[in-house]
Backbone as ProteinMPNN parsed JSONL, in Angstrom:
{"seq_chain_A": "XXXXXXXXXXXXXXXXXXXXXXXXXXXXXXXXXXXXXXXXXXXXXXXXXXXXXXXXXXXXXXXXXXXXXXXXXXXXXXXX", "coords_chain_A": {"N_chain_A": [[-4.355, 164.869, 173.017], [-2.829, 163.73, 176.0], [-1.151, 161.184, 177.931], [-1.332, 160.278, 181.451], [1.291, 159.643, 182.532], [2.873, 161.049, 180.637], [1.965, 163.671, 181.024], [2.774, 164.021, 183.654], [5.557, 163.914, 183.383], [6.001, 166.202, 181.776], [5.083, 168.2, 183.524], [6.886, 167.933, 185.679], [9.276, 168.595, 184.341], [8.736, 171.254, 183.655], [8.489, 172.481, 186.179], [11.059, 172.003, 187.035], [12.486, 173.68, 185.344], [11.67, 176.101, 186.311], [12.517, 176.116, 188.97], [15.638, 175.999, 189.592], [17.77, 176.199, 191.382], [18.314, 175.842, 194.956], [17.681, 178.237, 196.232], [15.971, 179.469, 194.507], [12.724, 180.678, 193.648], [9.27, 180.382, 192.848], [6.09, 180.241, 191.164], [3.668, 177.896, 190.479], [0.821, 177.538, 188.694], [-2.024, 175.702, 188.358], [-4.732, 175.41, 186.447], [-6.696, 173.544, 186.226], [-9.239, 171.744, 187.468], [-9.249, 169.03, 187.795], [-6.912, 168.21, 188.888], [-7.268, 168.123, 191.596], [-9.637, 166.761, 191.871], [-9.642, 164.318, 190.634], [-8.349, 160.952, 190.711], [-5.869, 160.56, 189.454], [-4.812, 163.08, 189.614], [-3.679, 163.43, 192.155], [-1.497, 161.715, 191.88], [-0.032, 163.124, 189.973], [0.606, 165.465, 191.428], [2.059, 164.302, 193.51], [4.318, 163.513, 192.177], [5.878, 165.707, 191.925], [8.618, 167.782, 193.127], [9.112, 168.326, 196.686], [7.357, 171.052, 197.885], [5.789, 174.039, 199.115], [2.315, 173.837, 198.992], [-0.643, 175.255, 197.841], [-4.058, 175.223, 197.646], [-6.45, 176.869, 195.951], [-9.697, 178.088, 195.608], [-11.303, 180.414, 194.199], [-12.984, 183.447, 193.223], [-11.162, 185.067, 191.873], [-9.332, 183.213, 190.838], [-10.982, 181.781, 189.084], [-11.651, 183.855, 187.344], [-9.098, 184.379, 186.299], [-8.652, 181.985, 184.93], [-10.665, 182.11, 182.986], [-9.815, 184.39, 181.608], [-7.33, 183.514, 180.625], [-8.247, 181.491, 178.956], [-9.618, 182.994, 177.065], [-7.485, 184.504, 176.027], [-5.983, 182.431, 174.907], [-7.756, 181.587, 172.933], [-7.867, 183.913, 171.348], [-5.174, 184.161, 170.557], [-4.889, 181.789, 169.157], [-6.728, 182.084, 167.074], [-5.619, 184.182, 165.735], [-3.491, 183.151, 164.322], [-4.558, 181.922, 162.177]], "CA_chain_A": [[-4.472, 164.319, 174.344], [-1.635, 163.047, 176.483], [-1.401, 160.264, 179.033], [-0.922, 160.772, 182.768], [2.76, 159.66, 182.644], [3.411, 162.139, 179.821], [1.636, 164.922, 181.72], [3.643, 164.072, 184.831], [6.909, 164.247, 182.905], [6.005, 167.603, 181.344], [4.938, 169.032, 184.709], [8.166, 167.877, 186.398], [10.243, 169.363, 183.558], [8.398, 172.673, 183.769], [8.87, 172.92, 187.527], [12.522, 171.985, 187.059], [12.967, 174.888, 184.667], [11.342, 177.23, 187.172], [13.298, 176.024, 190.206], [16.91, 175.357, 189.264], [18.619, 176.198, 192.577], [17.542, 175.813, 196.201], [17.22, 179.586, 196.588], [14.981, 179.935, 193.535], [11.314, 180.573, 194.033], [8.374, 180.569, 191.714], [4.712, 179.843, 191.405], [3.065, 177.065, 189.445], [-0.63, 177.606, 188.814], [-2.704, 174.718, 187.52], [-6.117, 175.866, 186.396], [-7.536, 172.399, 185.877], [-9.708, 171.217, 188.762], [-9.027, 167.583, 187.868], [-5.718, 167.973, 189.707], [-7.716, 167.828, 192.961], [-10.87, 165.971, 191.901], [-9.435, 162.988, 190.041], [-7.32, 160.152, 191.37], [-4.569, 160.778, 188.823], [-4.301, 164.388, 190.026], [-2.795, 163.208, 193.305], [-0.259, 161.141, 191.343], [0.719, 164.213, 189.345], [1.156, 166.313, 192.485], [3.062, 163.536, 194.258], [5.526, 163.364, 191.366], [6.634, 166.959, 191.991], [9.478, 167.96, 194.302], [8.353, 168.867, 197.82], [7.308, 172.493, 198.092], [4.522, 174.459, 199.701], [1.196, 173.76, 198.061], [-1.854, 175.945, 198.247], [-5.168, 174.985, 196.725], [-7.368, 177.995, 196.07], [-10.875, 178.146, 194.754], [-11.841, 181.746, 194.43], [-13.423, 184.168, 192.033], [-9.97, 185.545, 191.158], [-8.787, 182.087, 190.084], [-11.917, 181.533, 187.978], [-11.475, 184.957, 186.407], [-7.824, 184.173, 185.618], [-8.84, 180.877, 184.0], [-11.445, 182.616, 181.858], [-8.954, 185.308, 180.859], [-6.36, 182.713, 179.881], [-8.977, 180.821, 177.876], [-9.872, 184.004, 176.047], [-6.209, 184.792, 175.379], [-5.651, 181.278, 174.074], [-8.634, 181.647, 171.77], [-7.445, 185.027, 170.505], [-3.883, 183.824, 169.952], [-5.096, 180.704, 168.207], [-7.412, 182.558, 165.885], [-4.776, 185.138, 165.018], [-2.572, 182.431, 163.47], [-5.299, 181.286, 161.071]], "C_chain_A": [[-3.189, 163.615, 174.724], [-2.003, 162.161, 177.668], [-0.921, 160.882, 180.344], [0.605, 160.73, 182.916], [3.412, 160.783, 181.825], [3.165, 163.492, 180.49], [2.532, 165.107, 182.934], [5.054, 164.499, 184.44], [6.997, 165.723, 182.508], [5.91, 168.56, 182.535], [6.24, 169.084, 185.499], [9.214, 168.712, 185.665], [9.991, 170.86, 183.684], [8.792, 173.23, 185.128], [10.388, 172.96, 187.647], [13.129, 173.204, 186.384], [12.735, 176.127, 185.524], [12.255, 177.274, 188.395], [14.588, 175.27, 189.925], [17.831, 175.238, 190.473], [17.748, 176.215, 193.819], [16.978, 177.176, 196.572], [16.161, 180.121, 195.639], [13.573, 179.806, 194.107], [10.469, 180.842, 192.799], [6.989, 180.102, 192.087], [4.222, 179.053, 190.202], [1.566, 177.113, 189.684], [-1.237, 176.622, 187.832], [-4.181, 175.062, 187.573], [-7.08, 174.756, 185.971], [-7.964, 171.717, 187.166], [-9.512, 169.72, 188.89], [-7.802, 167.241, 188.701], [-6.104, 167.663, 191.156], [-8.963, 166.952, 193.003], [-10.697, 164.56, 191.353], [-8.277, 162.274, 190.737], [-5.93, 160.41, 190.772], [-3.981, 162.143, 189.171], [-3.346, 164.278, 191.2], [-1.467, 162.633, 192.837], [0.607, 162.214, 190.707], [1.372, 165.098, 190.403], [2.251, 165.597, 193.272], [4.363, 163.373, 193.486], [6.417, 164.608, 191.414], [7.56, 166.985, 193.204], [8.661, 168.552, 195.455], [8.468, 170.396, 197.877], [5.934, 172.839, 198.624], [3.433, 174.43, 198.635], [0.0, 174.467, 198.659], [-2.919, 175.669, 197.205], [-6.19, 176.082, 196.973], [-8.546, 177.797, 195.122], [-11.543, 179.477, 195.053], [-12.269, 182.371, 193.11], [-12.229, 184.639, 191.208], [-9.371, 184.43, 190.304], [-9.677, 181.784, 188.876], [-11.763, 182.612, 186.912], [-10.177, 184.801, 185.62], [-7.96, 183.057, 184.58], [-9.616, 181.329, 182.771], [-10.62, 183.552, 180.986], [-7.949, 184.532, 180.024], [-7.034, 181.974, 178.732], [-9.233, 181.784, 176.733], [-8.59, 184.344, 175.304], [-5.795, 183.649, 174.461], [-6.483, 181.291, 172.804], [-8.176, 182.748, 170.816], [-6.136, 184.708, 169.823], [-4.032, 182.731, 168.912], [-5.739, 181.22, 166.927], [-6.565, 183.544, 165.091], [-3.83, 184.421, 164.055], [-3.258, 181.792, 162.273], [-5.164, 182.086, 159.809]], "O_chain_A": [[-2.539, 162.984, 173.891], [-3.028, 162.362, 178.32], [-0.199, 161.878, 180.347], [1.178, 161.709, 183.392], [4.385, 161.394, 182.268], [4.048, 164.349, 180.517], [2.993, 166.214, 183.211], [5.661, 165.346, 185.096], [7.955, 166.409, 182.863], [6.569, 169.599, 182.558], [6.655, 170.156, 185.941], [9.961, 169.458, 186.298], [10.933, 171.643, 183.806], [9.36, 174.319, 185.221], [10.939, 173.853, 188.29], [14.171, 173.702, 186.81], [13.508, 177.083, 185.47], [12.709, 178.343, 188.802], [14.626, 174.042, 190.01], [18.593, 174.277, 190.577], [16.569, 176.564, 193.746], [15.904, 177.259, 197.168], [15.518, 181.127, 195.938], [13.288, 178.94, 194.935], [10.923, 181.459, 191.835], [6.755, 179.625, 193.197], [4.346, 179.49, 189.058], [1.097, 176.764, 190.767], [-0.996, 176.698, 186.627], [-4.802, 175.006, 188.635], [-8.149, 175.023, 185.421], [-7.126, 171.167, 187.881], [-9.601, 169.185, 189.996], [-7.665, 166.111, 189.171], [-5.343, 167.007, 191.867], [-9.317, 166.446, 194.068], [-11.541, 163.697, 191.596], [-7.363, 162.9, 191.272], [-4.938, 160.47, 191.498], [-2.773, 162.344, 189.038], [-2.32, 164.957, 191.237], [-0.415, 163.022, 193.344], [1.827, 162.221, 190.874], [2.548, 165.442, 190.291], [3.25, 166.207, 193.654], [5.407, 163.119, 194.087], [7.573, 164.565, 190.992], [7.315, 166.293, 194.192], [7.639, 169.2, 195.228], [9.57, 170.942, 197.912], [5.02, 172.015, 198.584], [3.612, 174.933, 197.525], [-0.324, 174.294, 199.834], [-2.693, 175.865, 196.011], [-6.729, 176.206, 198.073], [-8.378, 177.384, 193.975], [-12.257, 179.625, 196.044], [-11.947, 181.875, 192.03], [-12.277, 184.614, 189.978], [-8.95, 184.672, 189.173], [-9.177, 181.556, 187.774], [-11.747, 182.315, 185.718], [-10.146, 185.056, 184.416], [-7.437, 183.175, 183.472], [-9.268, 180.973, 181.645], [-10.718, 183.508, 179.76], [-7.734, 184.846, 178.854], [-6.457, 181.844, 177.653], [-9.082, 181.425, 175.565], [-8.601, 184.461, 174.078], [-5.308, 183.885, 173.355], [-5.966, 181.032, 171.717], [-8.108, 182.532, 169.606], [-5.99, 184.957, 168.626], [-3.356, 182.76, 167.884], [-5.342, 180.837, 165.827], [-6.781, 183.716, 163.891], [-3.402, 185.017, 163.067], [-2.593, 181.178, 161.439], [-5.718, 181.709, 158.777]]}, "name": "protein", "num_of_chains": 1, "seq": "XXXXXXXXXXXXXXXXXXXXXXXXXXXXXXXXXXXXXXXXXXXXXXXXXXXXXXXXXXXXXXXXXXXXXXXXXXXXXXXX"}
């Protein structure tokens, strides 16, 4: 488990690696609903550089989250 300040730092660093120049573009997908349902989620989002934000709740997003969970499980169990 990590604290909110640590999570904020890691998120900022990750976005910084994705967007190095003004012309760069990319997509950051956060599959944790706490980013919009918890008070600290707003703090995390506010710590990011200004860019277009879209919040989606759709079957495709849920399916992607389940797929990533399955991949994480498979990758984790393969290293045992």
